[in-house]
Amino acid sequence: MERWTSTLTLLCVVWSGVAALTVTIPKTEYEFARGDNITLPCSFKTIKTDPKVVVISWTVQAAVVNAKETLILTHYYPSKTTDIKSQYEGRVSLDQDIKTGKANLKLSSITLADNKIFECRIQIPGDDEGIPVDTARLVVLVAPSPPICKIQGTAEYGQNINLTCYSEEGSPPPTYKWDSQDVQRNPRIPDPRTTDKGGILSLYNITKDTSGYYVCTSRNKIRSSTCNITVTVMPPSMNIGSTAGIIAAVVIFLIILIIVIYCCCCRKKKEKEEEYAMGKREEEYHDKEPDRNGEGRQGDGGESTRDYDDSSVRSPIDRRDQYEERSERDYDRRSDYNDRRSDYDDRRSDYDDRRSDYDNRREKYGDRHERYDDDHRYDDDERRYNDRRDQRYEDDDRYDDRDRAPSNKSPRRDDDY
Ligand SMILES: *[C@@H]1O[C@H](CO)[C@@H](O)[C@H](O)[C@H]1NC(C)=O
Ligand SMILES: *[C@@H]1O[C@H](CO)[C@@H](O)[C@H](O)[C@H]1NC(C)=O
Ligand SMILES: *[C@@H]1O[C@H](CO)[C@@H](O)[C@H](O)[C@H]1NC(C)=O
Ligand SMILES: *[C@@H]1O[C@H](CO)[C@@H](O)[C@H](O)[C@H]1NC(C)=O
């Protein structure tokens, strides 16, 4: 296009048949990064060989309609003086060579304020036809600032996370691209659902394999910059909060367990104490018999006689006096104990011991019942039993004296209960 235009210009010149000056800036637009030292090229051609006077000037104007033109510098040949406007002093210089037609503008440390249209003008006396001016647009770019890589969400199995990448500066605005490597630093093909839009890499339903090394490149047309982030996907249980929760739950459970055990122990102890007390009562009941027998020996026979009358009614208390029946009652009681008590077995041996005591006593009472039989106070069953017993123990004279004692004692017991 440019070439075509130039050709057209040349044709015009040829057609006009007049000597013409041609000024050219090769490109219409130049892109440089902010802070760069740049050169805007400008060349000219004249039909005059070895011109006596040449004036080179560079002006600038903002890239808006009707913007005011500002002079940067003016160079005069052959005096070789260059006038630089104060606002560009120290920043600009002219790289010129009249013989080769070079009039380049050098600009150092360009800023966004240099984002303007620059114009190169050549004036040669005696060659005022043609195109003495050309312009070019300077686009000052800003390299992307080093991006910041961040992770959004929780890097736990099954979660969705975003990796974000953003550069504070960049002109034109940078684009972002994520690359990832696995833990062994091998490049990998991302999960098909993974998206990389506007610097946000979205990872869905992440697993252990998602862990690795992620690099974001922030790039615009002049430069690029990177940041990186290491992602370590953890199982949810590794979460500090849930770990604390589990520990708390375990502690509470242990406390409850201790309380329960303590209560059980207490209750057992209490039960034991109760059993002990009851056992003691039983023991009292039996152990005291001999003593009471002793008392009963001197006791009044009349009372006992009355009781034996009552015993025909078989009141529980009276039965206690009849030791044959009493052993049966002990059996019944034992069945009660079975229901109520766990340490029945231990006690059973006690009962067995006592039973042997009773047996002995029964020997004694056998004789006594003989006497009762004589008195005809017992029913036929008892008499029969006693008869049996009499046969068994009739020779046992040793207990004669003591025989009466329990029977005498029993009325007292009745009073007690
Ligand atoms: C630009 O030139 C200045 C001197 O004018 C120099 O200090 C600076 O380092 C140069 N910058 C670059 C990017 O070359
Ligand atoms: C990830 O980014 C997407 C799109 O910007 C958003 O909808 C989603 O909520 C983000 N997820 C997280 C975990 O931040
Ligand atoms: C996540 O991945 C696991 C296996 O890796 C799969 O079982 C589960 O269904 C996935 N969940 C979703 C919501 O895709
Ligand atoms: C990762 O980023 C750090 C700065 O955040 C940088 O020092 C390091 O060189 C980077 N590593 C790679 C391999 O780019």
CSV table of C-alpha atoms and ligand atoms in Angstrom, one decimal:
chain,number,residue,atom,x,y,z
A,1,MET,CA,0.0,0.0,0.0
A,2,GLU,CA,2.7,2.3,1.1
A,3,ARG,CA,4.8,1.3,-1.8
A,4,TRP,CA,1.9,1.8,-4.1
A,5,THR,CA,1.3,5.3,-2.7
A,6,SER,CA,5.0,6.1,-3.1
A,7,THR,CA,4.8,4.9,-6.7
A,8,LEU,CA,1.7,7.1,-7.2
A,9,THR,CA,3.6,10.0,-5.7
A,10,LEU,CA,6.5,9.4,-7.9
A,11,LEU,CA,4.2,9.2,-10.9
A,12,CYS,CA,2.7,12.5,-9.8
A,13,VAL,CA,6.1,14.0,-9.5
A,14,VAL,CA,7.0,12.7,-12.9
A,15,TRP,CA,3.8,13.9,-14.4
A,16,SER,CA,4.3,17.3,-12.9
A,17,GLY,CA,7.7,17.4,-14.4
A,18,VAL,CA,9.0,19.5,-11.4
A,19,ALA,CA,11.7,18.6,-8.9
A,20,ALA,CA,10.1,17.2,-5.8
A,21,LEU,CA,11.1,16.5,-2.2
A,22,THR,CA,10.0,13.2,-0.6
A,23,VAL,CA,9.9,12.6,3.2
A,24,THR,CA,9.2,9.1,4.4
A,25,ILE,CA,8.6,7.4,7.8
A,26,PRO,CA,8.6,3.7,6.8
A,27,LYS,CA,5.8,2.6,9.2
A,28,THR,CA,2.7,4.3,10.2
A,29,GLU,CA,2.8,2.9,13.7
A,30,TYR,CA,5.6,2.0,16.0
A,31,GLU,CA,5.2,0.0,19.2
A,32,PHE,CA,7.6,0.2,22.0
A,33,ALA,CA,7.6,-0.6,25.6
A,34,ARG,CA,7.4,2.0,28.3
A,35,GLY,CA,10.9,3.0,29.4
A,36,ASP,CA,12.6,1.9,26.2
A,37,ASN,CA,15.0,4.1,24.3
A,38,ILE,CA,13.6,4.3,20.8
A,39,THR,CA,14.4,5.7,17.3
A,40,LEU,CA,11.7,7.0,15.0
A,41,PRO,CA,13.1,6.7,11.5
A,42,CYS,CA,12.7,9.5,8.9
A,43,SER,CA,14.3,9.7,5.4
A,44,PHE,CA,14.1,12.3,2.7
A,45,LYS,CA,14.9,12.5,-1.0
A,46,THR,CA,15.5,15.7,-3.0
A,47,ILE,CA,16.2,16.4,-6.6
A,48,LYS,CA,18.8,18.8,-5.5
A,49,THR,CA,22.2,17.3,-5.1
A,50,ASP,CA,24.2,18.8,-2.3
A,51,PRO,CA,21.5,21.3,-1.1
A,52,LYS,CA,22.9,24.4,0.5
A,53,VAL,CA,20.3,24.7,3.3
A,54,VAL,CA,18.2,22.1,5.0
A,55,VAL,CA,15.8,22.4,8.0
A,56,ILE,CA,14.7,19.3,9.8
A,57,SER,CA,11.9,19.5,12.4
A,58,TRP,CA,10.0,17.0,14.5
A,59,THR,CA,6.6,17.8,15.9
A,60,VAL,CA,4.1,15.8,18.0
A,61,GLN,CA,0.4,16.0,18.5
A,62,ALA,CA,-2.0,13.9,20.5
A,63,ALA,CA,-3.9,11.2,18.6
A,64,VAL,CA,-7.2,13.1,18.8
A,65,VAL,CA,-9.0,15.3,16.3
A,66,ASN,CA,-7.8,18.9,16.2
A,67,ALA,CA,-5.1,18.2,18.6
A,68,LYS,CA,-2.5,21.0,18.9
A,69,GLU,CA,0.8,20.4,17.3
A,70,THR,CA,3.9,20.7,19.5
A,71,LEU,CA,7.4,21.2,18.3
A,72,ILE,CA,10.0,18.9,19.7
A,73,LEU,CA,13.1,20.1,17.9
A,74,THR,CA,14.5,21.9,14.9
A,75,HIS,CA,17.8,21.2,13.2
A,76,TYR,CA,19.5,23.7,10.8
A,77,TYR,CA,22.0,22.7,8.1
A,78,PRO,CA,24.7,23.7,7.5
A,79,SER,CA,25.0,25.5,10.8
A,80,LYS,CA,24.3,22.1,12.4
A,81,THR,CA,22.5,23.6,15.3
A,82,THR,CA,19.6,21.8,17.0
A,83,ASP,CA,17.0,23.6,19.0
A,84,ILE,CA,15.2,21.3,21.5
A,85,LYS,CA,12.1,22.4,23.3
A,86,SER,CA,12.6,22.6,27.0
A,87,GLN,CA,10.0,20.0,27.8
A,88,TYR,CA,12.0,17.4,25.7
A,89,GLU,CA,15.4,18.6,26.8
A,90,GLY,CA,17.6,15.7,27.8
A,91,ARG,CA,15.3,13.1,26.4
A,92,VAL,CA,15.5,13.6,22.6
A,93,SER,CA,18.2,13.9,20.0
A,94,LEU,CA,18.4,13.9,16.2
A,95,ASP,CA,20.3,11.2,14.3
A,96,GLN,CA,20.8,13.0,11.0
A,97,ASP,CA,22.9,12.8,7.8
A,98,ILE,CA,22.0,15.3,5.1
A,99,LYS,CA,24.0,13.5,2.4
A,100,THR,CA,22.1,10.2,2.9
A,101,GLY,CA,18.8,11.9,3.7
A,102,LYS,CA,18.5,10.6,7.3
A,103,ALA,CA,16.6,12.5,10.0
A,104,ASN,CA,15.8,10.0,12.7
A,105,LEU,CA,14.4,11.1,16.1
A,106,LYS,CA,15.9,9.4,19.2
A,107,LEU,CA,13.7,9.4,22.2
A,108,SER,CA,14.8,7.8,25.5
A,109,SER,CA,12.8,6.4,28.4
A,110,ILE,CA,9.5,6.8,26.7
A,111,THR,CA,6.3,7.0,28.8
A,112,LEU,CA,2.6,6.6,28.3
A,113,ALA,CA,2.6,10.4,27.6
A,114,ASP,CA,4.6,9.7,24.4
A,115,ASN,CA,1.6,7.8,23.0
A,116,LYS,CA,1.2,10.3,20.2
A,117,ILE,CA,1.5,11.1,16.5
A,118,PHE,CA,5.0,12.2,15.5
A,119,GLU,CA,5.7,14.2,12.4
A,120,CYS,CA,8.9,14.6,10.4
A,121,ARG,CA,9.2,17.7,8.2
A,122,ILE,CA,12.0,18.6,5.8
A,123,GLN,CA,12.5,22.0,4.3
A,124,ILE,CA,14.9,22.6,1.4
A,125,PRO,CA,14.9,25.9,-0.3
A,126,GLY,CA,14.3,25.5,-4.0
A,127,ASP,CA,12.5,22.1,-3.5
A,128,ASP,CA,9.1,23.1,-2.1
A,129,GLU,CA,7.1,20.7,-4.2
A,130,GLY,CA,6.3,17.0,-3.4
A,131,ILE,CA,5.7,15.6,0.1
A,132,PRO,CA,7.8,17.4,2.7
A,133,VAL,CA,6.1,15.7,5.7
A,134,ASP,CA,5.3,12.2,7.0
A,135,THR,CA,3.8,11.1,10.2
A,136,ALA,CA,3.8,7.9,12.4
A,137,ARG,CA,1.9,6.8,15.5
A,138,LEU,CA,3.9,5.8,18.5
A,139,VAL,CA,2.2,3.3,20.7
A,140,VAL,CA,3.8,3.0,24.1
A,141,LEU,CA,3.1,-0.4,25.5
A,142,VAL,CA,3.4,-1.5,29.1
A,143,ALA,CA,4.8,-4.9,29.8
A,144,PRO,CA,2.7,-7.1,32.0
A,145,SER,CA,3.7,-6.6,35.6
A,146,PRO,CA,4.8,-9.9,37.3
A,147,PRO,CA,1.5,-11.7,37.8
A,148,ILE,CA,0.2,-12.9,41.2
A,149,CYS,CA,-0.8,-16.5,41.4
A,150,LYS,CA,-3.5,-17.4,43.9
A,151,ILE,CA,-5.6,-20.4,44.8
A,152,GLN,CA,-9.4,-20.1,45.5
A,153,GLY,CA,-11.2,-22.8,47.4
A,154,THR,CA,-10.0,-25.7,49.4
A,155,ALA,CA,-7.5,-28.1,47.9
A,156,GLU,CA,-9.2,-31.3,49.1
A,157,TYR,CA,-10.4,-34.3,47.3
A,158,GLY,CA,-13.7,-33.8,45.4
A,159,GLN,CA,-13.6,-30.0,45.6
A,160,ASN,CA,-13.6,-27.5,42.8
A,161,ILE,CA,-10.8,-24.9,42.9
A,162,ASN,CA,-9.7,-21.9,40.9
A,163,LEU,CA,-6.2,-20.9,40.3
A,164,THR,CA,-6.1,-17.2,39.5
A,165,CYS,CA,-3.4,-15.2,37.8
A,166,TYR,CA,-3.4,-11.4,37.4
A,167,SER,CA,-1.0,-8.7,36.4
A,168,GLU,CA,-1.6,-5.2,37.9
A,169,GLU,CA,-0.2,-3.5,34.8
A,170,GLY,CA,-0.2,-4.2,31.1
A,171,SER,CA,-0.9,-2.2,28.0
A,172,PRO,CA,-2.5,-3.5,26.0
A,173,PRO,CA,-4.1,-5.8,28.6
A,174,PRO,CA,-2.2,-9.1,29.0
A,175,THR,CA,-3.7,-12.5,28.3
A,176,TYR,CA,-3.0,-15.4,30.6
A,177,LYS,CA,-2.3,-19.0,30.1
A,178,TRP,CA,-1.8,-21.8,32.6
A,179,ASP,CA,0.5,-24.7,32.2
A,180,SER,CA,0.8,-27.5,34.7
A,181,GLN,CA,3.2,-30.2,35.6
A,182,ASP,CA,2.6,-33.2,37.8
A,183,VAL,CA,4.5,-33.9,40.9
A,184,GLN,CA,7.4,-35.4,38.9
A,185,ARG,CA,7.5,-32.2,36.9
A,186,ASN,CA,6.2,-33.9,33.7
A,187,PRO,CA,3.9,-31.9,31.6
A,188,ARG,CA,0.4,-33.2,31.6
A,189,ILE,CA,-2.8,-33.1,29.6
A,190,PRO,CA,-5.4,-31.3,31.7
A,191,ASP,CA,-8.8,-32.8,32.6
A,192,PRO,CA,-11.2,-32.0,29.8
A,193,ARG,CA,-13.5,-30.1,32.2
A,194,THR,CA,-10.7,-27.8,33.2
A,195,THR,CA,-11.2,-24.2,31.9
A,196,ASP,CA,-8.6,-21.5,31.5
A,197,LYS,CA,-10.4,-18.2,31.0
A,198,GLY,CA,-9.2,-14.7,31.9
A,199,GLY,CA,-6.5,-16.0,34.1
A,200,ILE,CA,-8.8,-18.3,36.1
A,201,LEU,CA,-8.0,-22.0,35.8
A,202,SER,CA,-11.0,-23.9,37.1
A,203,LEU,CA,-10.3,-27.4,38.3
A,204,TYR,CA,-13.3,-29.6,39.1
A,205,ASN,CA,-13.6,-32.6,41.4
A,206,ILE,CA,-9.9,-32.5,42.1
A,207,THR,CA,-8.0,-35.6,43.2
A,208,LYS,CA,-4.6,-36.5,44.3
A,209,ASP,CA,-3.5,-36.4,40.7
A,210,THR,CA,-4.4,-32.7,40.5
A,211,SER,CA,-1.5,-32.0,42.8
A,212,GLY,CA,1.5,-30.5,41.1
A,213,TYR,CA,3.2,-27.4,39.8
A,214,TYR,CA,1.2,-24.8,38.0
A,215,VAL,CA,2.7,-21.9,36.0
A,216,CYS,CA,0.8,-18.9,34.7
A,217,THR,CA,2.2,-16.8,31.9
A,218,SER,CA,0.9,-13.3,31.5
A,219,ARG,CA,1.6,-12.0,28.1
A,220,ASN,CA,0.9,-9.0,25.8
A,221,LYS,CA,2.4,-8.2,22.4
A,222,ILE,CA,5.7,-6.9,23.8
A,223,ARG,CA,6.6,-9.1,26.8
A,224,SER,CA,5.6,-11.9,29.1
A,225,SER,CA,5.9,-12.6,32.8
A,226,THR,CA,5.2,-15.7,34.9
A,227,CYS,CA,4.2,-16.8,38.3
A,228,ASN,CA,3.9,-20.3,39.7
A,229,ILE,CA,2.0,-22.1,42.4
A,230,THR,CA,2.3,-25.6,43.9
A,231,VAL,CA,-1.0,-27.3,44.5
A,232,THR,CA,-1.1,-30.1,47.1
A,233,VAL,CA,-4.5,-31.8,47.3
A,234,MET,CA,-5.2,-33.3,50.7
A,235,PRO,CA,-7.8,-35.7,51.9
A,236,PRO,CA,-10.6,-33.9,53.7
A,237,SER,CA,-9.7,-35.6,57.0
A,238,MET,CA,-6.5,-33.7,57.0
A,239,ASN,CA,-8.4,-30.5,57.5
A,240,ILE,CA,-7.5,-28.9,60.8
A,241,GLY,CA,-11.1,-28.1,61.7
A,242,SER,CA,-12.4,-31.6,61.2
A,243,THR,CA,-9.3,-33.1,63.0
A,244,ALA,CA,-10.1,-30.9,66.0
A,245,GLY,CA,-13.7,-32.0,65.8
A,246,ILE,CA,-12.7,-35.7,65.8
A,247,ILE,CA,-10.3,-35.1,68.7
A,248,ALA,CA,-13.1,-33.3,70.7
A,249,ALA,CA,-15.5,-36.2,69.9
A,250,VAL,CA,-13.0,-38.8,71.1
A,251,VAL,CA,-12.4,-36.8,74.3
A,252,ILE,CA,-16.1,-36.5,75.0
A,253,PHE,CA,-16.6,-40.2,74.4
A,254,LEU,CA,-13.8,-41.1,76.8
A,255,ILE,CA,-15.3,-38.8,79.5
A,256,ILE,CA,-18.7,-40.4,79.1
A,257,LEU,CA,-17.1,-43.9,79.2
A,258,ILE,CA,-15.3,-43.0,82.4
A,259,ILE,CA,-18.5,-41.7,84.0
A,260,VAL,CA,-20.4,-44.8,83.0
A,261,ILE,CA,-17.7,-47.1,84.3
A,262,TYR,CA,-17.5,-45.1,87.5
A,263,CYS,CA,-21.2,-45.3,88.0
A,264,CYS,CA,-21.2,-49.1,87.3
A,265,CYS,CA,-18.5,-49.6,89.9
A,266,CYS,CA,-20.4,-47.5,92.4
A,267,ARG,CA,-23.5,-49.4,91.9
A,268,LYS,CA,-21.8,-52.8,92.1
A,269,LYS,CA,-20.1,-51.7,95.3
A,270,LYS,CA,-23.4,-50.5,96.7
A,271,GLU,CA,-25.0,-53.8,95.7
A,272,LYS,CA,-22.3,-55.7,97.4
A,273,GLU,CA,-22.7,-53.7,100.5
A,274,GLU,CA,-26.4,-54.4,100.4
A,275,GLU,CA,-25.8,-58.0,99.9
A,276,TYR,CA,-23.3,-58.0,102.6
A,277,ALA,CA,-25.8,-56.4,105.0
A,278,MET,CA,-28.5,-58.9,104.0
A,279,GLY,CA,-26.1,-61.8,104.4
A,280,LYS,CA,-25.2,-60.4,107.8
A,281,ARG,CA,-28.8,-60.3,108.8
A,282,GLU,CA,-29.1,-63.9,107.7
A,283,GLU,CA,-26.0,-64.8,109.6
A,284,GLU,CA,-27.4,-62.9,112.6
A,285,TYR,CA,-30.5,-64.8,112.3
A,286,HIS,CA,-28.7,-68.1,112.4
A,287,ASP,CA,-25.8,-67.3,114.5
A,288,LYS,CA,-27.9,-65.9,117.3
A,289,GLU,CA,-29.9,-69.1,117.5
A,290,PRO,CA,-27.5,-70.8,119.9
A,291,ASP,CA,-27.6,-67.8,122.2
A,292,ARG,CA,-31.3,-67.6,122.1
A,293,ASN,CA,-31.4,-71.3,122.6
A,294,GLY,CA,-29.5,-70.6,125.8
A,295,GLU,CA,-32.1,-68.0,126.7
A,296,GLY,CA,-34.9,-70.2,125.6
A,297,ARG,CA,-33.7,-73.0,127.8
A,298,GLN,CA,-34.8,-70.9,130.8
A,299,GLY,CA,-37.8,-69.6,128.8
A,300,ASP,CA,-41.4,-70.3,129.7
A,301,GLY,CA,-42.7,-73.6,128.2
A,302,GLY,CA,-46.3,-72.2,128.2
A,303,GLU,CA,-45.7,-69.6,125.6
A,304,SER,CA,-44.0,-72.1,123.3
A,305,THR,CA,-46.9,-74.4,123.8
A,306,ARG,CA,-49.3,-71.7,122.6
A,307,ASP,CA,-47.1,-71.1,119.6
A,308,TYR,CA,-47.1,-74.7,118.6
A,309,ASP,CA,-50.9,-74.5,118.6
A,310,ASP,CA,-50.7,-71.6,116.2
A,311,SER,CA,-48.2,-73.5,114.1
A,312,SER,CA,-51.1,-75.7,113.0
A,313,VAL,CA,-52.3,-72.7,111.0
A,314,ARG,CA,-48.8,-72.6,109.4
A,315,SER,CA,-48.1,-68.9,109.7
A,316,PRO,CA,-44.7,-68.2,108.2
A,317,ILE,CA,-43.2,-67.2,111.4
A,318,ASP,CA,-44.2,-70.3,113.2
A,319,ARG,CA,-42.9,-72.4,110.5
A,320,ARG,CA,-39.6,-71.0,111.1
A,321,ASP,CA,-39.6,-72.8,114.3
A,322,GLN,CA,-40.1,-76.1,112.7
A,323,TYR,CA,-36.8,-76.8,111.3
A,324,GLU,CA,-37.8,-79.5,108.9
A,325,GLU,CA,-40.0,-77.1,107.1
A,326,ARG,CA,-37.5,-74.4,107.5
A,327,SER,CA,-35.0,-76.2,105.4
A,328,GLU,CA,-37.6,-76.3,102.7
A,329,ARG,CA,-38.2,-72.6,103.1
A,330,ASP,CA,-34.5,-72.1,102.7
A,331,TYR,CA,-34.7,-73.7,99.4
A,332,ASP,CA,-37.5,-71.4,98.3
A,333,ARG,CA,-35.6,-68.5,99.5
A,334,ARG,CA,-32.6,-69.6,97.5
A,335,SER,CA,-34.7,-69.4,94.4
A,336,ASP,CA,-35.5,-65.9,95.3
A,337,TYR,CA,-31.8,-65.2,95.7
A,338,ASN,CA,-31.3,-66.7,92.3
A,339,ASP,CA,-33.4,-64.0,90.9
A,340,ARG,CA,-32.1,-61.2,92.9
A,341,ARG,CA,-28.4,-61.9,93.3
A,342,SER,CA,-25.5,-62.6,91.1
A,343,ASP,CA,-23.2,-63.9,93.8
A,344,TYR,CA,-25.6,-66.5,94.7
A,345,ASP,CA,-23.0,-69.2,94.2
A,346,ASP,CA,-20.8,-67.8,96.8
A,347,ARG,CA,-23.6,-67.6,99.2
A,348,ARG,CA,-24.7,-71.1,98.3
A,349,SER,CA,-21.6,-72.6,100.0
A,350,ASP,CA,-22.6,-70.6,103.1
A,351,TYR,CA,-26.0,-72.0,102.9
A,352,ASP,CA,-24.6,-75.5,102.5
A,353,ASP,CA,-22.6,-74.9,105.6
A,354,ARG,CA,-25.6,-73.7,107.4
A,355,ARG,CA,-27.5,-76.6,106.1
A,356,SER,CA,-25.2,-78.9,107.7
A,357,ASP,CA,-25.8,-77.0,110.9
A,358,TYR,CA,-29.4,-77.4,110.4
A,359,ASP,CA,-29.0,-81.1,109.8
A,360,ASN,CA,-27.3,-81.3,113.1
A,361,ARG,CA,-30.0,-79.3,114.7
A,362,ARG,CA,-32.5,-81.5,113.1
A,363,GLU,CA,-31.0,-84.3,114.9
A,364,LYS,CA,-31.6,-82.5,118.1
A,365,TYR,CA,-35.1,-81.6,117.2
A,366,GLY,CA,-36.0,-85.0,116.1
A,367,ASP,CA,-36.1,-85.9,119.8
A,368,ARG,CA,-38.0,-82.8,120.5
A,369,HIS,CA,-40.6,-83.7,118.0
A,370,GLU,CA,-41.0,-87.0,119.6
A,371,ARG,CA,-42.1,-85.1,122.5
A,372,TYR,CA,-44.4,-83.0,120.5
A,373,ASP,CA,-45.9,-86.1,119.0
A,374,ASP,CA,-46.6,-87.3,122.4
A,375,ASP,CA,-48.4,-84.1,123.0
A,376,HIS,CA,-50.4,-84.7,119.8
A,377,ARG,CA,-49.9,-81.2,118.7
A,378,TYR,CA,-48.5,-81.9,115.3
A,379,ASP,CA,-50.5,-83.0,112.3
A,380,ASP,CA,-50.0,-86.5,110.8
A,381,ASP,CA,-47.5,-85.5,108.2
A,382,GLU,CA,-45.1,-84.0,110.7
A,383,ARG,CA,-45.6,-86.8,112.9
A,384,ARG,CA,-44.7,-89.2,110.2
A,385,TYR,CA,-41.6,-87.2,109.4
A,386,ASN,CA,-40.6,-87.0,112.9
A,387,ASP,CA,-41.1,-90.7,113.3
A,388,ARG,CA,-38.7,-91.1,110.4
A,389,ARG,CA,-36.3,-88.8,112.1
A,390,ASP,CA,-36.8,-90.6,115.4
A,391,GLN,CA,-35.7,-93.8,113.8
A,392,ARG,CA,-32.7,-92.1,112.4
A,393,TYR,CA,-31.7,-90.2,115.4
A,394,GLU,CA,-33.2,-92.1,118.3
A,395,ASP,CA,-29.8,-93.2,119.4
A,396,ASP,CA,-28.5,-89.7,119.5
A,397,ASP,CA,-28.8,-88.9,123.1
A,398,ARG,CA,-26.1,-86.4,123.2
A,399,TYR,CA,-28.5,-83.6,122.2
A,400,ASP,CA,-31.1,-84.4,124.7
A,401,ASP,CA,-30.4,-81.4,126.8
A,402,ARG,CA,-30.2,-79.0,124.0
A,403,ASP,CA,-33.1,-80.2,122.1
A,404,ARG,CA,-35.6,-78.2,123.9
A,405,ALA,CA,-33.7,-75.1,123.5
A,406,PRO,CA,-34.6,-74.1,120.0
A,407,SER,CA,-38.2,-74.8,120.5
A,408,ASN,CA,-38.2,-72.6,123.6
A,409,LYS,CA,-36.4,-69.9,121.8
A,410,SER,CA,-38.7,-69.8,118.9
A,411,PRO,CA,-41.6,-67.9,120.6
A,412,ARG,CA,-39.2,-65.1,121.2
A,413,ARG,CA,-38.3,-65.0,117.7
A,414,ASP,CA,-42.0,-64.7,116.9
A,415,ASP,CA,-42.2,-61.7,119.1
A,416,ASP,CA,-39.2,-60.2,117.3
A,417,TYR,CA,-40.8,-60.5,113.9
B,1,LIG,C1,18.0,4.5,27.8
B,1,LIG,O1,19.0,5.5,27.7
B,1,LIG,C2,19.4,6.0,29.0
B,1,LIG,C3,20.4,7.1,28.8
B,1,LIG,O2,19.8,8.1,28.0
B,1,LIG,C4,20.0,4.9,29.8
B,1,LIG,O3,20.3,5.3,31.1
B,1,LIG,C5,19.0,3.8,29.9
B,1,LIG,O4,19.5,2.7,30.6
B,1,LIG,C6,18.5,3.3,28.5
B,1,LIG,N1,17.5,2.4,28.7
B,1,LIG,C7,17.4,1.3,28.0
B,1,LIG,C8,16.2,0.4,28.2
B,1,LIG,O5,18.2,1.0,27.2
B,2,LIG,C1,-14.2,-20.3,40.2
B,2,LIG,O1,-14.4,-19.3,39.2
B,2,LIG,C2,-15.7,-19.4,38.7
B,2,LIG,C3,-15.8,-18.5,37.5
B,2,LIG,O2,-15.2,-17.3,37.9
B,2,LIG,C4,-16.8,-19.1,39.8
B,2,LIG,O3,-18.0,-19.3,39.3
B,2,LIG,C5,-16.5,-20.1,40.9
B,2,LIG,O4,-17.4,-19.8,42.0
B,2,LIG,C6,-15.1,-20.1,41.4
B,2,LIG,N1,-14.9,-21.1,42.4
B,2,LIG,C7,-14.3,-21.0,43.5
B,2,LIG,C8,-14.1,-22.1,44.4
B,2,LIG,O5,-13.8,-19.8,43.8
B,3,LIG,C1,-15.6,-37.0,41.5
B,3,LIG,O1,-14.7,-38.0,41.1
B,3,LIG,C2,-15.0,-39.3,41.7
B,3,LIG,C3,-13.9,-40.2,41.3
B,3,LIG,O2,-12.7,-39.6,41.1
B,3,LIG,C4,-16.3,-39.8,41.3
B,3,LIG,O3,-16.6,-41.0,41.9
B,3,LIG,C5,-17.4,-38.7,41.6
B,3,LIG,O4,-18.6,-39.1,41.1
B,3,LIG,C6,-17.0,-37.4,41.0
B,3,LIG,N1,-18.0,-36.4,41.4
B,3,LIG,C7,-18.5,-35.5,40.6
B,3,LIG,C8,-19.4,-34.5,41.1
B,3,LIG,O5,-18.2,-35.5,39.4
B,4,LIG,C1,8.3,-19.9,40.8
B,4,LIG,O1,8.1,-18.6,41.4
B,4,LIG,C2,9.1,-18.1,42.2
B,4,LIG,C3,8.6,-16.7,42.7
B,4,LIG,O2,7.3,-16.8,43.1
B,4,LIG,C4,10.4,-18.0,41.5
B,4,LIG,O3,11.4,-17.6,42.4
B,4,LIG,C5,10.8,-19.3,40.9
B,4,LIG,O4,11.9,-19.2,40.2
B,4,LIG,C6,9.6,-19.9,40.0
B,4,LIG,N1,10.0,-21.2,39.6
B,4,LIG,C7,9.9,-21.5,38.3
B,4,LIG,C8,10.3,-22.8,37.9
B,4,LIG,O5,9.5,-20.7,37.5
